[in-house]
mmCIF file of C-alpha atoms in Angstrom:
data_model
loop_
_atom_site.group_PDB
_atom_site.id
_atom_site.type_symbol
_atom_site.label_atom_id
_atom_site.label_comp_id
_atom_site.label_asym_id
_atom_site.label_seq_id
_atom_site.Cartn_x
_atom_site.Cartn_y
_atom_site.Cartn_z
ATOM 1 C CA UNK J 57 -42.351 -12.934 -128.025
ATOM 2 C CA UNK J 58 -41.938 -12.013 -124.032
ATOM 3 C CA UNK J 59 -39.788 -9.226 -124.625
ATOM 4 C CA UNK J 60 -42.140 -7.270 -126.699
ATOM 5 C CA UNK J 61 -44.833 -8.173 -124.594
ATOM 6 C CA UNK J 62 -42.802 -6.874 -121.541
ATOM 7 C CA UNK J 63 -42.468 -3.447 -123.574
ATOM 8 C CA UNK J 64 -46.577 -2.908 -123.798
ATOM 9 C CA UNK J 65 -47.726 -4.473 -120.354
ATOM 10 C CA UNK J 66 -46.712 -4.284 -116.810
ATOM 11 C CA UNK J 67 -46.615 -7.879 -115.905
ATOM 12 C CA UNK J 68 -45.425 -10.313 -118.214
ATOM 13 C CA UNK J 69 -44.663 -14.033 -116.824
ATOM 14 C CA UNK J 70 -42.905 -16.490 -119.262
ATOM 15 C CA UNK J 71 -42.165 -20.149 -119.196
ATOM 16 C CA UNK J 72 -40.973 -22.364 -121.590
ATOM 17 C CA UNK J 73 -39.224 -26.086 -122.068
ATOM 18 C CA UNK J 74 -36.155 -24.440 -122.740
ATOM 19 C CA UNK J 75 -34.028 -21.870 -121.268
ATOM 20 C CA UNK J 76 -34.063 -19.363 -123.826
ATOM 21 C CA UNK J 77 -32.934 -16.362 -121.081
ATOM 22 C CA UNK J 78 -36.235 -14.757 -120.282
ATOM 23 C CA UNK J 79 -38.850 -16.526 -117.765
ATOM 24 C CA UNK J 80 -39.319 -19.670 -116.001
ATOM 25 C CA UNK J 81 -38.228 -23.298 -117.817
ATOM 26 C CA UNK J 82 -41.250 -25.439 -117.273
ATOM 27 C CA UNK J 83 -43.893 -27.340 -118.814
ATOM 28 C CA UNK J 84 -46.797 -25.436 -119.699
ATOM 29 C CA UNK J 85 -49.169 -28.628 -119.889
ATOM 30 C CA UNK J 86 -47.631 -30.195 -116.765
ATOM 31 C CA UNK J 87 -47.226 -27.003 -114.229
ATOM 32 C CA UNK J 88 -49.981 -26.710 -111.956
ATOM 33 C CA UNK J 89 -51.004 -23.281 -112.669
ATOM 34 C CA UNK J 90 -54.408 -21.985 -110.867
ATOM 35 C CA UNK J 91 -57.383 -22.014 -112.858
ATOM 36 C CA UNK J 92 -57.816 -18.467 -113.805
ATOM 37 C CA UNK J 93 -54.816 -17.451 -112.346
ATOM 38 C CA UNK J 94 -53.569 -15.181 -115.294
ATOM 39 C CA UNK J 95 -55.568 -12.579 -117.070
ATOM 40 C CA UNK J 96 -54.400 -13.714 -120.736
ATOM 41 C CA UNK J 97 -52.216 -16.490 -121.684
ATOM 42 C CA UNK J 98 -50.206 -15.775 -125.115
ATOM 43 C CA UNK J 99 -48.153 -18.662 -126.631
ATOM 44 C CA UNK J 100 -46.539 -19.863 -129.686
ATOM 45 C CA UNK J 101 -46.788 -23.491 -128.584
ATOM 46 C CA UNK J 102 -45.425 -26.421 -130.680
ATOM 47 C CA UNK J 103 -47.644 -26.963 -133.440
ATOM 48 C CA UNK J 104 -48.096 -31.000 -132.363
ATOM 49 C CA UNK J 105 -49.374 -29.779 -128.857
ATOM 50 C CA UNK J 106 -51.279 -26.870 -130.139
ATOM 51 C CA UNK J 107 -54.590 -28.227 -129.077
ATOM 52 C CA UNK J 108 -53.699 -28.910 -125.734
ATOM 53 C CA UNK J 109 -51.943 -26.006 -125.174
ATOM 54 C CA UNK J 110 -55.221 -23.881 -126.360
ATOM 55 C CA UNK J 111 -57.211 -26.088 -123.860
ATOM 56 C CA UNK J 112 -55.019 -25.492 -121.268
ATOM 57 C CA UNK J 113 -54.645 -21.817 -121.936
ATOM 58 C CA UNK J 114 -58.557 -21.581 -121.866
ATOM 59 C CA UNK J 115 -58.414 -22.932 -118.290
ATOM 60 C CA UNK J 116 -55.713 -20.635 -116.807
ATOM 61 C CA UNK J 117 -56.817 -17.453 -118.419
ATOM 62 C CA UNK J 118 -59.560 -15.313 -117.040
ATOM 63 C CA UNK J 119 -59.819 -12.955 -119.838
ATOM 64 C CA UNK J 120 -58.342 -14.635 -122.868
ATOM 65 C CA UNK J 121 -56.071 -16.453 -124.751
ATOM 66 C CA UNK J 122 -53.609 -15.511 -127.767
ATOM 67 C CA UNK J 123 -52.247 -18.735 -129.891
ATOM 68 C CA UNK J 124 -49.766 -18.127 -132.817
ATOM 69 C CA UNK J 125 -50.182 -21.552 -134.895
ATOM 70 C CA UNK J 126 -49.946 -22.208 -138.283
ATOM 71 C CA UNK J 127 -53.013 -21.460 -140.269
ATOM 72 C CA UNK J 128 -53.620 -25.377 -140.690
ATOM 73 C CA UNK J 129 -54.346 -25.493 -137.108
ATOM 74 C CA UNK J 130 -57.857 -24.354 -138.382
ATOM 75 C CA UNK J 131 -58.178 -27.945 -139.800
ATOM 76 C CA UNK J 132 -58.770 -31.272 -138.148
ATOM 77 C CA UNK J 133 -62.266 -32.974 -137.483
ATOM 78 C CA UNK J 134 -60.644 -33.470 -133.768
ATOM 79 C CA UNK J 135 -60.109 -29.804 -133.350
ATOM 80 C CA UNK J 136 -63.295 -28.765 -134.748
ATOM 81 C CA UNK J 137 -65.371 -30.841 -132.563
ATOM 82 C CA UNK J 138 -63.410 -31.044 -129.334
ATOM 83 C CA UNK J 139 -61.998 -27.154 -129.165
ATOM 84 C CA UNK J 140 -63.287 -25.161 -132.276
ATOM 85 C CA UNK J 141 -67.047 -26.234 -132.139
ATOM 86 C CA UNK J 142 -67.655 -25.744 -128.085
ATOM 87 C CA UNK J 143 -65.254 -22.769 -127.944
ATOM 88 C CA UNK J 144 -64.800 -20.858 -130.904
ATOM 89 C CA UNK J 145 -62.117 -18.521 -130.874
ATOM 90 C CA UNK J 146 -63.162 -14.563 -131.232
ATOM 91 C CA UNK J 147 -60.942 -13.768 -133.926
ATOM 92 C CA UNK J 148 -58.877 -15.612 -136.504
ATOM 93 C CA UNK J 149 -55.566 -12.854 -137.326
ATOM 94 C CA UNK J 150 -54.009 -14.153 -140.375
ATOM 95 C CA UNK J 151 -50.905 -12.752 -141.322
ATOM 96 C CA UNK J 152 -51.185 -11.635 -144.803
ATOM 97 C CA UNK J 153 -47.166 -11.773 -145.121
ATOM 98 C CA UNK J 154 -45.059 -14.834 -144.416
ATOM 99 C CA UNK J 155 -43.588 -15.219 -140.781
ATOM 100 C CA UNK J 156 -40.430 -16.848 -140.869
ATOM 101 C CA UNK J 157 -39.568 -18.957 -137.743
ATOM 102 C CA UNK J 158 -36.770 -20.462 -136.761
ATOM 103 C CA UNK J 159 -36.525 -22.809 -133.440
ATOM 104 C CA UNK J 160 -34.510 -20.843 -130.652
ATOM 105 C CA UNK J 161 -33.147 -18.068 -132.650
ATOM 106 C CA UNK J 162 -34.396 -15.044 -134.951
ATOM 107 C CA UNK J 163 -33.056 -15.049 -138.732
ATOM 108 C CA UNK J 164 -33.286 -12.126 -140.729
ATOM 109 C CA UNK J 165 -32.431 -14.088 -144.090
ATOM 110 C CA UNK J 166 -35.137 -16.814 -142.750
ATOM 111 C CA UNK J 167 -38.137 -17.598 -145.396
ATOM 112 C CA UNK J 168 -41.259 -19.829 -144.957
ATOM 113 C CA UNK J 169 -43.867 -21.381 -147.156
ATOM 114 C CA UNK J 170 -46.024 -21.699 -143.762
ATOM 115 C CA UNK J 171 -48.822 -19.273 -143.491
ATOM 116 C CA UNK J 172 -49.365 -18.248 -139.601
ATOM 117 C CA UNK J 173 -52.297 -16.618 -137.627
ATOM 118 C CA UNK J 174 -52.885 -15.678 -134.468
ATOM 119 C CA UNK J 175 -56.084 -17.567 -132.548
ATOM 120 C CA UNK J 176 -57.928 -15.680 -130.027
ATOM 121 C CA UNK J 177 -60.217 -16.401 -127.522
ATOM 122 C CA UNK J 178 -61.513 -13.277 -125.884
ATOM 123 C CA UNK J 179 -63.647 -14.742 -123.234
ATOM 124 C CA UNK J 180 -65.559 -11.174 -122.761
ATOM 125 C CA UNK J 181 -66.986 -11.919 -126.018
ATOM 126 C CA UNK J 182 -68.081 -15.261 -125.388
ATOM 127 C CA UNK J 183 -71.102 -14.982 -127.692
ATOM 128 C CA UNK J 184 -69.653 -13.432 -130.590
ATOM 129 C CA UNK J 185 -69.282 -15.205 -134.029
ATOM 130 C CA UNK J 186 -65.684 -16.028 -135.067
ATOM 131 C CA UNK J 187 -64.078 -13.043 -136.966
ATOM 132 C CA UNK J 188 -61.563 -13.260 -139.527
ATOM 133 C CA UNK J 189 -59.371 -10.217 -139.906
ATOM 134 C CA UNK J 190 -56.320 -9.961 -141.741
ATOM 135 C CA UNK J 191 -52.550 -8.607 -140.015
ATOM 136 C CA UNK J 192 -51.671 -6.208 -142.789
ATOM 137 C CA UNK J 193 -47.860 -6.282 -143.919
ATOM 138 C CA UNK J 194 -45.865 -4.963 -140.703
ATOM 139 C CA UNK J 195 -42.810 -7.007 -140.657
ATOM 140 C CA UNK J 196 -40.386 -4.399 -141.782
ATOM 141 C CA UNK J 197 -42.159 -1.804 -139.536
ATOM 142 C CA UNK J 198 -41.841 -3.605 -136.588
ATOM 143 C CA UNK J 199 -38.495 -5.354 -136.812
ATOM 144 C CA UNK J 200 -35.403 -3.569 -135.189
ATOM 145 C CA UNK J 201 -31.889 -4.306 -135.725
ATOM 146 C CA UNK J 202 -31.405 -5.632 -131.844
ATOM 147 C CA UNK J 203 -33.651 -8.318 -132.765
ATOM 148 C CA UNK J 204 -30.993 -10.118 -134.714
ATOM 149 C CA UNK J 205 -27.908 -10.074 -132.525
ATOM 150 C CA UNK J 206 -27.183 -13.594 -132.018
ATOM 151 C CA UNK J 207 -27.383 -13.396 -128.107
ATOM 152 C CA UNK J 208 -31.032 -12.099 -128.877
ATOM 153 C CA UNK J 209 -32.186 -14.090 -125.724
ATOM 154 C CA UNK J 210 -30.425 -11.777 -122.906
ATOM 155 C CA UNK J 211 -32.491 -10.825 -120.097
#
């Protein structure tokens, strides 16, 4: 995710628990990031920690947070009461096509039955109600052959 973001933004700082060849190796939940230390936090957290990542990201980001998560992230009384009710996302952007994700690599033959969405908190629009939007089919337009090079974690 960091490489495409670096193609569009002047500065991208990345971290992960595992060294994928881009960014720092560190724990986002434990590292002492400064409150409001970044404009945006954009992440694809482990699903079981997605709520903790969202809460931490909302502290760290000045302008906004974007979390890529399974659509079922919307479900759960605890997430509703502690995250979505007090701080609803500005957008839930649902992929209309399935996005196969394989841990630590890109696989052109991968498939999935899991739906994914972007959960976006735009802090400049605090009072706006959550808006559901759809991400139209785009995988074939956005993928590039070099995305599938086995050594795709080059710097």
